[in-house]
CSV table of C-alpha atoms and ligand atoms in Angstrom, one decimal:
chain,number,residue,atom,x,y,z
A,296,MET,CA,7.7,7.4,-15.0
A,297,THR,CA,5.2,6.8,-17.7
A,298,PHE,CA,1.7,5.8,-16.6
A,299,ALA,CA,0.5,4.5,-20.0
A,300,ALA,CA,2.5,2.9,-22.7
A,301,ASN,CA,0.9,5.1,-25.4
A,302,THR,CA,0.5,8.4,-23.5
A,303,ILE,CA,3.0,11.1,-22.8
A,304,ASN,CA,5.4,10.8,-20.0
A,305,VAL,CA,4.1,13.3,-17.4
A,306,GLN,CA,7.6,14.6,-16.8
A,307,SER,CA,8.8,14.9,-20.4
A,308,ALA,CA,8.0,18.7,-20.5
A,309,ARG,CA,10.1,19.5,-17.5
A,310,LEU,CA,13.6,19.2,-16.1
A,311,PRO,CA,14.1,15.9,-14.3
A,312,TYR,CA,12.8,16.2,-10.8
A,313,SER,CA,16.3,15.4,-9.4
A,314,THR,CA,17.6,18.7,-10.7
A,315,GLN,CA,14.8,20.8,-9.1
A,316,HIS,CA,14.2,21.9,-5.6
A,317,ASP,CA,10.8,20.4,-5.1
A,318,TYR,CA,9.6,20.4,-1.5
A,319,ARG,CA,5.9,19.6,-2.0
A,320,PHE,CA,6.0,16.8,0.6
A,321,LYS,CA,8.3,18.4,3.1
A,322,ASP,CA,6.8,18.3,6.6
A,323,LYS,CA,3.6,16.8,5.2
A,324,HIS,CA,1.6,14.0,6.9
A,325,ILE,CA,0.9,11.0,4.6
A,326,LEU,CA,-2.6,10.0,5.7
A,327,SER,CA,-4.6,9.0,2.6
A,328,VAL,CA,-4.1,8.4,-1.1
A,329,SER,CA,-6.6,11.2,-1.7
A,330,GLN,CA,-3.8,13.7,-1.1
A,331,PHE,CA,-1.9,12.7,-4.2
A,332,SER,CA,-2.3,14.1,-7.7
A,333,VAL,CA,-1.1,12.2,-10.8
A,334,ASP,CA,1.9,14.5,-10.9
A,335,ASP,CA,2.6,13.7,-7.2
A,336,LEU,CA,2.6,10.0,-8.0
A,337,ALA,CA,5.0,10.5,-10.9
A,338,TYR,CA,7.3,12.4,-8.6
A,339,VAL,CA,7.2,9.8,-5.8
A,340,PHE,CA,7.7,7.0,-8.3
A,341,ASP,CA,10.7,8.7,-9.9
A,342,VAL,CA,12.3,9.2,-6.5
A,343,ALA,CA,11.6,5.5,-5.7
A,344,GLU,CA,13.1,4.4,-8.9
A,345,GLU,CA,16.3,6.4,-8.1
A,346,PHE,CA,16.5,4.7,-4.7
A,347,ARG,CA,15.9,1.3,-6.4
A,348,MET,CA,19.0,1.9,-8.5
A,349,ILE,CA,21.0,3.2,-5.5
A,350,VAL,CA,20.2,0.2,-3.4
A,351,ARG,CA,21.0,-2.2,-6.3
A,352,ARG,CA,24.4,-0.4,-6.9
A,353,LEU,CA,25.5,0.7,-3.5
A,354,GLY,CA,23.1,-0.8,-0.9
A,355,VAL,CA,23.0,2.4,1.2
A,356,THR,CA,23.2,6.2,0.9
A,357,ASP,CA,23.5,9.0,3.5
A,358,VAL,CA,20.6,11.1,2.3
A,359,LEU,CA,19.0,10.9,5.8
A,360,LYS,CA,22.1,10.8,7.9
A,361,GLY,CA,21.3,12.2,11.4
A,362,HIS,CA,17.6,11.6,11.0
A,363,VAL,CA,15.5,9.4,13.3
A,364,LEU,CA,12.3,7.5,12.5
A,365,ALA,CA,9.9,6.2,15.1
A,366,THR,CA,7.7,3.2,14.2
A,367,LEU,CA,4.7,2.8,16.4
A,368,PHE,CA,2.6,-0.3,15.7
A,369,TYR,CA,-0.5,-1.1,17.7
A,370,GLU,CA,-1.2,-4.0,15.3
A,371,PRO,CA,1.1,-6.8,14.0
A,372,SER,CA,3.2,-6.2,10.9
A,373,THR,CA,6.1,-7.8,9.1
A,374,ARG,CA,6.4,-6.0,5.8
A,375,THR,CA,5.4,-2.5,6.6
A,376,SER,CA,7.4,-2.2,9.8
A,377,SER,CA,10.5,-3.9,8.6
A,378,SER,CA,10.5,-2.1,5.2
A,379,PHE,CA,10.3,1.3,6.9
A,380,ILE,CA,13.1,0.3,9.2
A,381,ALA,CA,15.2,-1.0,6.3
A,382,ALA,CA,14.3,2.2,4.4
A,383,ILE,CA,15.6,4.6,7.1
A,384,GLN,CA,18.7,2.5,7.6
A,385,ARG,CA,19.5,2.3,3.9
A,386,LEU,CA,19.1,6.1,3.8
A,387,GLY,CA,21.7,6.5,6.6
A,388,GLY,CA,19.2,7.3,9.4
A,389,THR,CA,18.3,5.5,12.6
A,390,VAL,CA,15.1,4.1,14.1
A,391,ILE,CA,13.2,3.9,17.4
A,392,PRO,CA,11.2,0.7,16.8
A,393,ILE,CA,8.0,0.2,18.9
A,394,ASN,CA,6.6,-2.8,17.1
A,395,GLU,CA,4.7,-4.2,20.1
A,396,VAL,CA,3.0,-1.5,22.1
A,397,ARG,CA,2.4,-3.9,24.9
A,398,TYR,CA,5.9,-3.3,26.0
A,399,SER,CA,5.5,0.5,25.9
A,400,SER,CA,3.7,2.9,28.2
A,401,VAL,CA,0.6,2.4,26.0
A,402,SER,CA,0.0,-0.7,28.3
A,403,LYS,CA,-0.2,1.7,31.3
A,404,GLY,CA,-3.0,3.6,29.5
A,405,GLU,CA,-1.1,6.3,27.8
A,406,SER,CA,-3.2,8.0,25.1
A,407,LEU,CA,-2.3,8.1,21.4
A,408,PRO,CA,-1.8,12.0,21.4
A,409,ASP,CA,0.6,11.7,24.4
A,410,THR,CA,2.5,8.8,22.8
A,411,ILE,CA,2.9,10.8,19.6
A,412,ARG,CA,4.1,13.9,21.6
A,413,THR,CA,6.6,11.7,23.3
A,414,LEU,CA,8.0,10.1,20.2
A,415,GLU,CA,8.3,13.3,18.3
A,416,SER,CA,10.5,14.7,21.0
A,417,TYR,CA,13.0,12.1,19.9
A,418,ALA,CA,12.2,11.4,16.2
A,419,ASP,CA,11.8,13.4,13.0
A,420,VAL,CA,9.0,11.3,11.5
A,421,ILE,CA,6.6,8.8,12.9
A,422,VAL,CA,5.1,5.7,11.1
A,423,LEU,CA,1.8,4.7,12.8
A,424,ARG,CA,-0.3,1.5,12.5
A,425,HIS,CA,-3.5,1.5,14.6
A,426,PRO,CA,-6.7,-0.6,14.7
A,427,GLU,CA,-9.0,2.4,14.6
A,428,LYS,CA,-10.1,4.1,11.4
A,429,GLY,CA,-9.1,7.8,11.6
A,430,SER,CA,-6.4,7.2,14.1
A,431,ALA,CA,-3.6,8.5,11.9
A,432,ALA,CA,-5.6,11.7,11.2
A,433,LEU,CA,-6.1,12.1,15.0
A,434,ALA,CA,-2.4,11.6,15.6
A,435,ALA,CA,-1.6,14.2,12.9
A,436,ARG,CA,-3.8,16.8,14.8
A,437,TYR,CA,-1.4,16.6,17.7
A,438,ALA,CA,1.9,16.1,15.9
A,439,ARG,CA,4.5,18.7,14.9
A,440,LYS,CA,6.4,16.1,12.9
A,441,PRO,CA,5.2,14.1,9.9
A,442,ILE,CA,2.9,11.2,10.6
A,443,ILE,CA,2.8,8.4,8.0
A,444,ASN,CA,-0.3,6.2,8.1
A,445,ALA,CA,0.8,2.5,8.0
A,446,GLY,CA,-2.8,1.3,8.2
A,447,ASP,CA,-5.7,2.7,10.3
A,448,GLY,CA,-8.1,-0.2,11.0
A,449,ILE,CA,-10.3,-0.7,7.9
A,450,GLY,CA,-9.5,2.8,6.7
A,451,GLU,CA,-6.5,3.2,4.5
A,452,HIS,CA,-3.0,2.0,3.9
A,453,PRO,CA,-1.6,4.7,1.6
A,454,THR,CA,2.0,3.5,1.3
A,455,GLN,CA,0.8,0.0,0.4
A,456,ALA,CA,-1.4,1.5,-2.4
A,457,LEU,CA,1.6,3.5,-3.6
A,458,LEU,CA,3.8,0.4,-3.8
A,459,ASP,CA,0.9,-1.5,-5.4
A,460,LEU,CA,0.6,1.0,-8.2
A,461,PHE,CA,4.4,1.2,-8.5
A,462,THR,CA,4.3,-2.6,-8.9
A,463,ILE,CA,1.8,-2.5,-11.7
A,464,LEU,CA,3.9,0.2,-13.4
A,465,GLN,CA,7.1,-1.9,-13.0
A,466,GLU,CA,5.5,-5.1,-14.1
A,467,ARG,CA,3.3,-3.9,-16.9
A,468,GLY,CA,4.8,-0.6,-18.0
A,469,GLY,CA,1.5,1.4,-17.6
A,470,ILE,CA,-1.8,1.6,-15.9
A,471,ASP,CA,-4.3,3.1,-18.4
A,472,GLY,CA,-6.4,0.5,-20.2
A,473,MET,CA,-5.9,-2.2,-17.5
A,474,THR,CA,-8.6,-4.4,-16.0
A,475,VAL,CA,-7.9,-4.8,-12.3
A,476,THR,CA,-9.8,-7.5,-10.4
A,477,MET,CA,-9.8,-7.3,-6.6
A,478,LEU,CA,-10.6,-10.6,-4.9
A,479,GLY,CA,-11.4,-11.6,-1.3
A,480,ASP,CA,-12.2,-9.4,1.7
A,481,LEU,CA,-13.2,-6.1,0.1
A,482,LYS,CA,-15.2,-4.9,3.1
A,483,TYR,CA,-12.4,-4.9,5.7
A,484,GLY,CA,-9.3,-4.9,3.5
A,485,ARG,CA,-7.8,-1.4,3.8
A,486,THR,CA,-5.3,-2.1,1.0
A,487,VAL,CA,-8.0,-2.5,-1.6
A,488,HIS,CA,-9.8,0.7,-0.3
A,489,SER,CA,-6.6,2.7,-0.9
A,490,LEU,CA,-5.7,1.1,-4.2
A,491,ALA,CA,-9.3,1.6,-5.6
A,492,ARG,CA,-9.0,5.3,-4.9
A,493,LEU,CA,-5.6,5.6,-6.5
A,494,LEU,CA,-6.7,3.6,-9.6
A,495,SER,CA,-9.7,5.9,-10.0
A,496,MET,CA,-7.2,8.5,-11.2
A,497,PHE,CA,-6.5,6.5,-14.3
A,498,ARG,CA,-8.5,4.9,-17.2
A,499,VAL,CA,-9.1,1.5,-15.8
A,500,LYS,CA,-11.9,-1.0,-15.3
A,501,VAL,CA,-12.2,-2.5,-11.7
A,502,ASN,CA,-13.9,-5.8,-10.9
A,503,TYR,CA,-14.8,-6.6,-7.3
A,504,ILE,CA,-15.1,-10.4,-6.5
A,505,SER,CA,-16.0,-11.2,-2.9
A,506,PRO,CA,-18.5,-13.2,-0.8
A,507,GLU,CA,-21.8,-11.2,-0.5
A,508,GLU,CA,-20.9,-10.4,3.1
A,509,LEU,CA,-17.6,-8.9,2.2
A,510,ARG,CA,-18.4,-6.6,-0.6
A,511,MET,CA,-16.6,-3.3,-1.4
A,512,PRO,CA,-18.1,-0.5,0.8
A,513,PRO,CA,-20.9,1.1,-1.3
A,514,GLU,CA,-19.6,4.6,-0.6
A,515,LEU,CA,-16.3,3.7,-2.2
A,516,VAL,CA,-18.1,2.2,-5.2
A,517,ALA,CA,-20.1,5.5,-5.5
A,518,GLN,CA,-16.9,7.6,-5.3
A,519,LEU,CA,-15.4,5.7,-8.2
A,520,ALA,CA,-18.6,5.8,-10.2
A,521,GLU,CA,-18.6,9.6,-9.8
A,522,ARG,CA,-15.1,9.6,-11.4
A,523,GLY,CA,-16.5,7.6,-14.3
A,524,ILE,CA,-14.7,4.4,-13.5
A,525,GLU,CA,-16.3,1.2,-15.0
A,526,GLN,CA,-16.9,-1.2,-12.1
A,527,TYR,CA,-18.4,-4.7,-11.9
A,528,GLU,CA,-19.3,-6.8,-8.8
A,529,ASP,CA,-19.7,-10.5,-8.6
A,530,THR,CA,-19.1,-13.5,-6.3
A,531,ALA,CA,-17.5,-15.7,-9.0
A,532,LEU,CA,-14.0,-15.1,-10.2
A,533,GLU,CA,-14.4,-17.2,-13.3
A,534,HIS,CA,-16.8,-14.6,-14.8
A,535,VAL,CA,-13.9,-12.0,-15.0
A,536,LEU,CA,-10.7,-14.0,-14.9
A,537,PRO,CA,-10.2,-14.3,-18.7
A,538,ASP,CA,-10.3,-10.5,-19.1
A,539,THR,CA,-8.2,-9.6,-16.0
A,540,ASP,CA,-4.8,-7.9,-16.5
A,541,VAL,CA,-4.0,-7.5,-12.8
A,542,LEU,CA,-5.5,-10.0,-10.2
A,543,TYR,CA,-5.1,-8.4,-6.7
A,544,VAL,CA,-5.9,-11.1,-4.1
A,545,THR,CA,-6.5,-10.3,-0.4
A,546,ARG,CA,-6.9,-12.5,2.7
A,547,ILE,CA,-10.1,-12.6,4.7
A,548,GLN,CA,-9.3,-10.3,7.6
A,549,GLN,CA,-9.9,-12.6,10.7
A,550,GLU,CA,-9.1,-9.8,13.2
A,551,ARG,CA,-12.1,-7.7,11.9
A,552,PHE,CA,-14.7,-10.4,12.5
A,553,SER,CA,-16.7,-10.3,15.8
A,554,ASP,CA,-18.1,-13.9,15.1
A,555,PRO,CA,-15.4,-16.5,14.7
A,556,LYS,CA,-17.9,-18.9,13.0
A,557,GLU,CA,-18.5,-16.3,10.3
A,558,TYR,CA,-14.8,-16.1,9.6
A,559,ASP,CA,-14.5,-19.9,9.5
A,560,ARG,CA,-17.4,-20.1,7.0
A,561,LEU,CA,-15.8,-17.5,4.7
A,562,LYS,CA,-12.0,-18.0,5.1
A,563,ALA,CA,-11.6,-20.4,2.2
A,564,SER,CA,-13.9,-18.6,-0.2
A,565,TYR,CA,-11.3,-18.3,-2.9
A,566,VAL,CA,-8.0,-20.2,-3.5
A,567,ILE,CA,-5.7,-19.4,-6.4
A,568,THR,CA,-4.1,-22.6,-7.7
A,569,PRO,CA,-2.1,-23.4,-10.8
A,570,GLU,CA,-5.4,-24.7,-12.3
A,571,VAL,CA,-7.0,-21.3,-11.7
A,572,MET,CA,-4.0,-19.5,-13.2
A,573,SER,CA,-4.2,-21.8,-16.3
A,574,ARG,CA,-7.5,-19.9,-17.1
A,575,ALA,CA,-5.9,-16.4,-16.6
A,576,LYS,CA,-4.2,-14.3,-19.3
A,577,LYS,CA,-0.6,-15.3,-20.2
A,578,GLU,CA,0.5,-11.9,-19.0
A,579,CYS,CA,-1.9,-11.5,-16.1
A,580,THR,CA,-0.1,-10.0,-13.0
A,581,LEU,CA,-0.9,-11.8,-9.7
A,582,MET,CA,-0.5,-9.5,-6.7
A,583,HIS,CA,-1.2,-9.8,-3.0
A,584,PRO,CA,-0.3,-7.3,-0.2
A,585,LEU,CA,0.6,-10.3,2.0
A,586,PRO,CA,0.5,-12.0,4.5
A,587,ARG,CA,-1.4,-14.8,2.7
A,588,VAL,CA,-3.2,-17.5,4.7
A,589,GLY,CA,-4.1,-20.0,2.1
A,590,GLU,CA,-5.8,-17.8,-0.6
A,591,ILE,CA,-2.8,-18.3,-3.0
A,592,SER,CA,-1.4,-21.8,-3.1
A,593,MET,CA,2.4,-22.1,-2.8
A,594,ASP,CA,2.3,-24.1,-6.0
A,595,VAL,CA,1.7,-20.7,-7.8
A,596,ASP,CA,4.9,-19.1,-6.5
A,597,ASP,CA,7.1,-20.2,-9.4
A,598,ASP,CA,4.6,-18.9,-12.0
A,599,PRO,CA,6.3,-15.8,-13.6
A,600,ARG,CA,3.0,-14.0,-13.3
A,601,ALA,CA,3.2,-14.2,-9.5
A,602,ALA,CA,4.4,-10.7,-8.6
A,603,TYR,CA,3.7,-10.7,-4.8
A,604,PHE,CA,7.3,-11.2,-3.6
A,605,ARG,CA,8.6,-8.5,-6.1
A,606,GLN,CA,5.7,-6.3,-4.8
A,607,MET,CA,7.2,-6.5,-1.3
A,608,GLU,CA,10.6,-5.4,-2.5
A,609,TYR,CA,9.1,-2.4,-4.4
A,610,GLY,CA,7.7,-1.4,-1.0
A,611,LEU,CA,11.2,-0.7,0.2
A,612,TYR,CA,11.9,1.8,-2.5
A,613,ILE,CA,8.5,3.5,-2.1
A,614,ARG,CA,9.1,3.9,1.6
A,615,MET,CA,12.6,5.2,1.1
A,616,ALA,CA,11.1,7.8,-1.2
A,617,ILE,CA,8.3,8.8,1.2
A,618,LEU,CA,10.7,9.2,4.1
A,619,ALA,CA,13.2,11.3,2.1
A,620,LEU,CA,10.4,13.4,0.7
A,621,VAL,CA,8.6,14.3,3.9
A,622,LEU,CA,12.0,15.1,5.4
A,623,GLY,CA,12.8,17.4,2.5
A,624,LYS,CA,15.9,15.4,1.4
A,625,ALA,CA,15.0,13.7,-1.8
B,190,CP,N1,1.0,-5.7,3.5
B,190,CP,C1,1.2,-5.4,4.8
B,190,CP,O1,0.7,-4.4,5.3
B,190,CP,O2,1.8,-6.4,5.5
B,190,CP,P1,2.2,-6.3,7.0
B,190,CP,O3,0.9,-6.4,7.8
B,190,CP,O4,3.1,-7.5,7.3
B,190,CP,O5,2.8,-5.0,7.3
């Protein structure tokens, strides 16, 4: 997988990964994007690309036959939970789905460490979504099996960021030189936190467009500045839209607001319509981690630049790759 159209393919000097025994992710937790190097990303994306071709040609494979995944979701999810379930099933494995902890012993007061210890008695890998930042790292301290962070409060959502980067590569052919504009709730949106960290490994410019109250956390902006990333903050999309290569839209995260009136005041801050897109570049890529709740009009869906449904599909291949890699079977 090449990261920039005009730079070398990071793999070109080596045998293809598929002919090597490379166990760098075997038995590893996936907690944060910070644990990935550029070479790691190339490796994950190559495996994902192979699985994309296998799914297109065959639908399923038996790479993880006999393996069991447990999904443990303390917060609602459609895409992350169902794509991990589809991923293990398309790899020939099976799943213990706990997508609503109300119906598990969590509702009797069972702690996160005990719930993890229970599930790892039955499963080989656990995917965890939890409302508290740091919960995936806490679970990993008690776990003997790999924990995959599927979103920890306002912390991180590393597999989402991997699929976001994979989407940019698939749609645009490279990352270096891109201007990426993040729009919406940059304070509470964990997907933009993870994606900004990943993007900082490349030669990009990042614009942050949000209401004043929902700005990107200053510590994250400082981290990217230390890495020499050009960044720009504003409340007005029109100031950066004409120069934007990738427009990454997020919803205002209602569930993180303590004051419902504040959410009501901010929820319709930005709406992408065909009229807005008429002022964007012809080849601008429009992304959204979804779900959307009004910030991209459905009239935009047929615009070829709207990549958010393809983005969801790329998530399947990334999650197949992550499962196979942590189980040492890619
Ligand atoms: N993008 C994302 O995490 O979607 P879900 O909340 O539906 O899993």
